[in-house]
Each structure stands twice: as structure tokens, then as C-alpha cells.
Coordinates of C-alpha atoms in Angstrom, one line a residue:
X1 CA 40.8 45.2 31.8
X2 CA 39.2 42.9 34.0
X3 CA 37.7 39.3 33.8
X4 CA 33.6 40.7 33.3
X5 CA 31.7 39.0 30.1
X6 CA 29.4 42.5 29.9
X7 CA 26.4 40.0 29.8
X8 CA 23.4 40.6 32.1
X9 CA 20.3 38.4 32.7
X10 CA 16.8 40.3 35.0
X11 CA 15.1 37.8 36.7
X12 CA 12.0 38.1 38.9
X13 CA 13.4 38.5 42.4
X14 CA 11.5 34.9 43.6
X15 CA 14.0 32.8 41.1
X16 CA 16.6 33.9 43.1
X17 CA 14.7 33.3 46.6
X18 CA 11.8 30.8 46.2
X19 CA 10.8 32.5 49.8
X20 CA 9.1 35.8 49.1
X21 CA 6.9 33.7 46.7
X22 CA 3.3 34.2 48.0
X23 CA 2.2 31.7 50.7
X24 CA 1.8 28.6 49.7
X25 CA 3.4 28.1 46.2
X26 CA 7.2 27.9 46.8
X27 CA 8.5 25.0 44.8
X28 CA 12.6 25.5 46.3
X29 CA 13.7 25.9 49.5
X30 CA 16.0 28.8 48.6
X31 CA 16.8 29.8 44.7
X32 CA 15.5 27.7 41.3
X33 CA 19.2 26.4 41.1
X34 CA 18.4 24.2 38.0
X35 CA 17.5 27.6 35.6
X36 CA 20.4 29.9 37.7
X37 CA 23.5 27.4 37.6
X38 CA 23.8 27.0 33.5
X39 CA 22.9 30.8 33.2
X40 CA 26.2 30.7 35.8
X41 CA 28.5 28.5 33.8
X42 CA 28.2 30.9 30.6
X43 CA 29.2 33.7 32.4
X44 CA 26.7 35.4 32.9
X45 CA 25.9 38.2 35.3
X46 CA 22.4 38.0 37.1
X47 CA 20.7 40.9 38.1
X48 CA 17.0 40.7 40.3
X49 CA 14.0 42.8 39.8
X50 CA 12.3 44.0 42.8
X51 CA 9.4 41.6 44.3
X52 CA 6.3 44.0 44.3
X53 CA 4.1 41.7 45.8
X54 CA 6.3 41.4 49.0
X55 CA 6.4 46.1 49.0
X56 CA 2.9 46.5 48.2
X57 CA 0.7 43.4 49.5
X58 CA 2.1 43.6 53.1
X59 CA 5.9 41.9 52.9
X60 CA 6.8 38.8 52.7
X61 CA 3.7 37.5 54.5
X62 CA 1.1 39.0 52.2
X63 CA -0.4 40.6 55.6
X64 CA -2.8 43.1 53.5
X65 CA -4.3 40.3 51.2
X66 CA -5.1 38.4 54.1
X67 CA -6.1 40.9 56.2
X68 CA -9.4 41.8 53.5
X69 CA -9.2 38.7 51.6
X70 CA -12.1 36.7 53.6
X71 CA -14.3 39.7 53.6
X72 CA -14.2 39.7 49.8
X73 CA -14.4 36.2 49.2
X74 CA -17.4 36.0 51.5
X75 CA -19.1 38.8 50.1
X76 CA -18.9 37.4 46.5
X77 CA -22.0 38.1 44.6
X78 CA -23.6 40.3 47.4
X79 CA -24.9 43.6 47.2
X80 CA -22.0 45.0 49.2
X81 CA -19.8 43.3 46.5
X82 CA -20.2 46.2 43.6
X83 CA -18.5 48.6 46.8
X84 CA -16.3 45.9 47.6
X85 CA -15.0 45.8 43.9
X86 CA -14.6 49.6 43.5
X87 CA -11.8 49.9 46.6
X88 CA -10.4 47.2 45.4
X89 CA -9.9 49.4 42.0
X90 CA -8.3 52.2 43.8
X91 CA -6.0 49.9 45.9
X92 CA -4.9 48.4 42.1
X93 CA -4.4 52.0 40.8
X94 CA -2.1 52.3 43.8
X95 CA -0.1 49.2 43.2
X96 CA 0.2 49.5 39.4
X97 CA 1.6 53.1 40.1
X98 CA 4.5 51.7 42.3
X99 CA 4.9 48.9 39.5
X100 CA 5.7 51.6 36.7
X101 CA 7.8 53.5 39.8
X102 CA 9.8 50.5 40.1
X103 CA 10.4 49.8 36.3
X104 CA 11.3 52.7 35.8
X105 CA 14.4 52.1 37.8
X106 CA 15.0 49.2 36.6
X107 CA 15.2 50.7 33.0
X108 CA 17.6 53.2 34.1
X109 CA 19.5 50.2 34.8
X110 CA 19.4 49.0 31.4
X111 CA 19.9 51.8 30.1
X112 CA 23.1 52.3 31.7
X113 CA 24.3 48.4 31.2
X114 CA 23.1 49.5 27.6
X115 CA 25.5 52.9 27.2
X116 CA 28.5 51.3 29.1
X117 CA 28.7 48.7 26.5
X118 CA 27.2 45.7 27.8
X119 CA 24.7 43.4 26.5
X120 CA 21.0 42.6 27.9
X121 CA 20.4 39.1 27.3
X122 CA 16.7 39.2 28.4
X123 CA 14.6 39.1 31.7
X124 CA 13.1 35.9 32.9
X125 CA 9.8 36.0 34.5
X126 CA 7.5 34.1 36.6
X127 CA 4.7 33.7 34.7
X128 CA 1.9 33.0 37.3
X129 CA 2.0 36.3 38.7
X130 CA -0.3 39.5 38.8
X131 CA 2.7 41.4 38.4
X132 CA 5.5 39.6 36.9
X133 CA 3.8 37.1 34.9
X134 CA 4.2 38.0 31.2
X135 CA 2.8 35.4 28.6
X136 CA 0.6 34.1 32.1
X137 CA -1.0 35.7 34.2
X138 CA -3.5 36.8 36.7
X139 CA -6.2 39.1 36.7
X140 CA -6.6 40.1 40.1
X141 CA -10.3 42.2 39.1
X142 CA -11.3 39.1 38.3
X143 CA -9.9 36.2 40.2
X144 CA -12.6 36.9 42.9
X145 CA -15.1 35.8 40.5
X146 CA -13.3 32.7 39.2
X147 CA -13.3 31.1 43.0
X148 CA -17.0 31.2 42.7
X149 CA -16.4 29.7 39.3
X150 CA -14.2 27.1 40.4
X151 CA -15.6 26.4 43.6
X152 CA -12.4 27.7 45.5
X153 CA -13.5 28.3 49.1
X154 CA -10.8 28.3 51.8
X155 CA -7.5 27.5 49.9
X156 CA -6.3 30.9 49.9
X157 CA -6.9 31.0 53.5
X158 CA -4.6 28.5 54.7
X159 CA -2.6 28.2 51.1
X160 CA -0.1 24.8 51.1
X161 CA 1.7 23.9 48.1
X162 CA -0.5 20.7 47.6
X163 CA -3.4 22.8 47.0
X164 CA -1.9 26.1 45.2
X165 CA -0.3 23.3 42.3
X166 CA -3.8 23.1 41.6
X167 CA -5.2 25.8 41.6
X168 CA -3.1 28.0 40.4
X169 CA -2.6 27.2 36.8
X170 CA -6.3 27.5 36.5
X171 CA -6.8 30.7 37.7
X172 CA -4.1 31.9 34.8
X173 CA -5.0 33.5 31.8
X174 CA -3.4 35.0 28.6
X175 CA -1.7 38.2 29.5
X176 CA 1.3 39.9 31.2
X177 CA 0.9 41.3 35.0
X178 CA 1.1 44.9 36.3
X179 CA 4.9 45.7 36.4
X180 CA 5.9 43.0 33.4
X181 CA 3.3 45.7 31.3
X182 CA 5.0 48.4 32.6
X183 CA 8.6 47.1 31.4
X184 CA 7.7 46.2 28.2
X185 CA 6.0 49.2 27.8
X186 CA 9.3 51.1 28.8
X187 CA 11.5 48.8 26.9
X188 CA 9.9 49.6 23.7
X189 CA 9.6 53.5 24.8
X190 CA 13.5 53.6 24.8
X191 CA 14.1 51.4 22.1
X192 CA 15.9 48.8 24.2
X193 CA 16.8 45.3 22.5
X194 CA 16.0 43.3 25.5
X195 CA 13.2 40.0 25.2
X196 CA 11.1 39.3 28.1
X197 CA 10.7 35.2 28.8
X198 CA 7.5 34.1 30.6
X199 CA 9.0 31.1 32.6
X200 CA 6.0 28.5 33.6
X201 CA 6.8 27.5 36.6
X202 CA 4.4 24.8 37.4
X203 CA 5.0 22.9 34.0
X204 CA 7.5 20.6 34.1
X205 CA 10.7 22.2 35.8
X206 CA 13.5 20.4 33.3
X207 CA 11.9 20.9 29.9
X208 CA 10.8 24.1 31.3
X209 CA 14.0 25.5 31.9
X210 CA 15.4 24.3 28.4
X211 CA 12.9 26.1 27.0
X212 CA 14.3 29.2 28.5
X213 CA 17.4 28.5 28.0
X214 CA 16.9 27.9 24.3
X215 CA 15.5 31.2 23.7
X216 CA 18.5 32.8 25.8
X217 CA 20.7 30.9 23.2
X218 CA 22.6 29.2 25.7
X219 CA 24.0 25.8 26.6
X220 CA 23.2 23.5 29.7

């Protein structure tokens, strides 16, 4: 016997490392130390999910949403827009694909924490995410149309914190993103106990993170 509590916590890889959040909307320097250190103190092992975003957008830089991202935002409402839209489907189809890829993996993990006799507390989740957000959201079919909306022009061009605050939380909507689907879909597929927390990172960080840590049943 050894000194492990067999209790394991998923989080979205950008709690961890506030840097492969996309441009513009890190809130840390480095990890979100305020939700990681009390999940620490109970003993708890963390585990990080893969950051999708930084394998299928273009790394850590986001290179292929900028690259097209000014062509589709100027082309908004155009008759080239309709063509614009329907390779911006098949690029989706492609990314969702490597989201259910990658949960897969990440239930096999479970599944062995699961069958070795430890316990899944829950996965944490950043909840303003196309792909990890799981209460919040963003729908990336449709976000194009909400800058028109919302008179967004060249934020997402030259993205700073300052301006992404803002923004942001109103292009969210009701919903989980691609790979936070995917899990839950698998979760519930293999009949695994394991809750999935949306964690809203632009609310306000301290009564945010008691939320979450209320729902894990732990102490500060």
C-alpha cells in the first residue's frame, strides 16, 4: 500500500495553463491556482483533458482561425456568404470528429480509474468554449452572424483581454460545446457516475469557484 487517495478530478487543459486559452482571454499568467490549490489540499489527483482548440484550430496561436477569419467576417451577409458557410460545415464535421476521437480516450481513462477501484469526482469545464463549454457555450455556425448583431468588427482581429471580457459572455449561449457533447454522451453510453461542472470563468472568480467546489463536495 501506498499513500494515493484513488480520487481523480478532469479538468479542461486551459485551468491548468491559462496559455493555450485562445488569444486574448487569459485571465492567469500560468494555472487558475485559486480553483486547483483547495482541490490540492483534499487530496486529490488532477488529471487534464486535451485542449482541442490548440490540435485542431492551428496550435496555440489559433493560426487557421486567423488565417480565414477576416475573409468570413467581411463577407458577412454577401452572396459569397451561403459558400462561405457550407466549408465552414465540413471544417466543423472535421473538428467534432477529432473531439469524439479524443473523448474517447479520455473515457478509456475513466474507465480504467473506474475498474481499478478509484473514484471520479467530476470534470470541471470551461464554460465559454465551442468545445469544452458545457452549461455555456458557443455556437461557432452562428457566432459569425452575432458580430453583425452586436456590431463586433475588428476585436477578434487583434483580441486583448480588455475587449474579449466583453464580448465574450455575450456571444454565449445555453448549450455544451463539441467535445463536452461528446463526453457526456460517452459517459452516459458506459454508464459512468462522473458529473460534468460548467465553470464560468468570466463571473466572479471567488464565488465562482465555491460554486464548484460546493458541487465537488469539498472544503476550501
Amino acid at each position: 500500500m501506498d499513500k494515493r487517495g484513488k480520487r481523480i478530478i478532469y479538468v479542461s487543459q486551459c485551468i491548468l495553463n491559462q496559455n493555450l486559452r485562445f488569444p486574448g482571454i487569459a485571465i492567469e499568467s500560468g494555472a487558475i491556482s485559486e480553483l486547483l490549490i483547495p482541490i490540492m489540499k483534499n487530496g486529490i489527483g488532477i488529471e487534464s483533458m486535451p485542449c482541442l482548440e490548440r490540435l485542431g484550430w492551428g496550435g496555440v496561436q489559433r493560426t487557421t482561425f486567423f488565417k480565414y477569419f477576416p475573409m468570413i467576417s467581411k463577407n458577412i451577409g454577401s452572396f459569397k456568404f451561403p459558400i462561405i458557410k457550407f466549408f465552414l460545415r465540413s471544417w466543423l464535421k472535421k473538428y467534432k470528429n477529432l473531439c469524439k476521437k479524443e473523448a474517447k480516450k479520455i473515457i478509456l481513462q475513466m474507465q480504467d480509474y473506474h475498474n481499478s477501484g478509484y473514484t471520479i469526482l467530476g470534470i470541471i469545464a470551461t464554460n465559454d468554449s465551442p468545445t469544452c463549454g458545457y452549461t455555456q457555450t458557443i455556437n461557432f455556425l452562428e457566432i459569425i452572424s452575432k458580430f453583425k448583431e452586436l456590431d463586433i468588427k475588428g476585436e477578434f482581429e487583434n483580441p486583448t483581454l480588455e475587449k474579449m471580457k466583453i464580448i465574450i459572455p455575450r456571444l454565449c449561449e445555453n448549450g455544451s460545446g463539441y467535445f463536452m457533447s461528446e463526453m457526456a454522451k460517452q459517459i452516459k453510453r458506459r454508464e459512468l457516475k462522473v458529473d460534468i461542472i460548467g465553470f464560468n470563468i468570466w463571473n466572479n472568480l471567488a464565488e465562482e469557484i465555491e460554486v464548484v467546489l460546493n458541487k465537488l463536495n469539498l472544503t476550501v
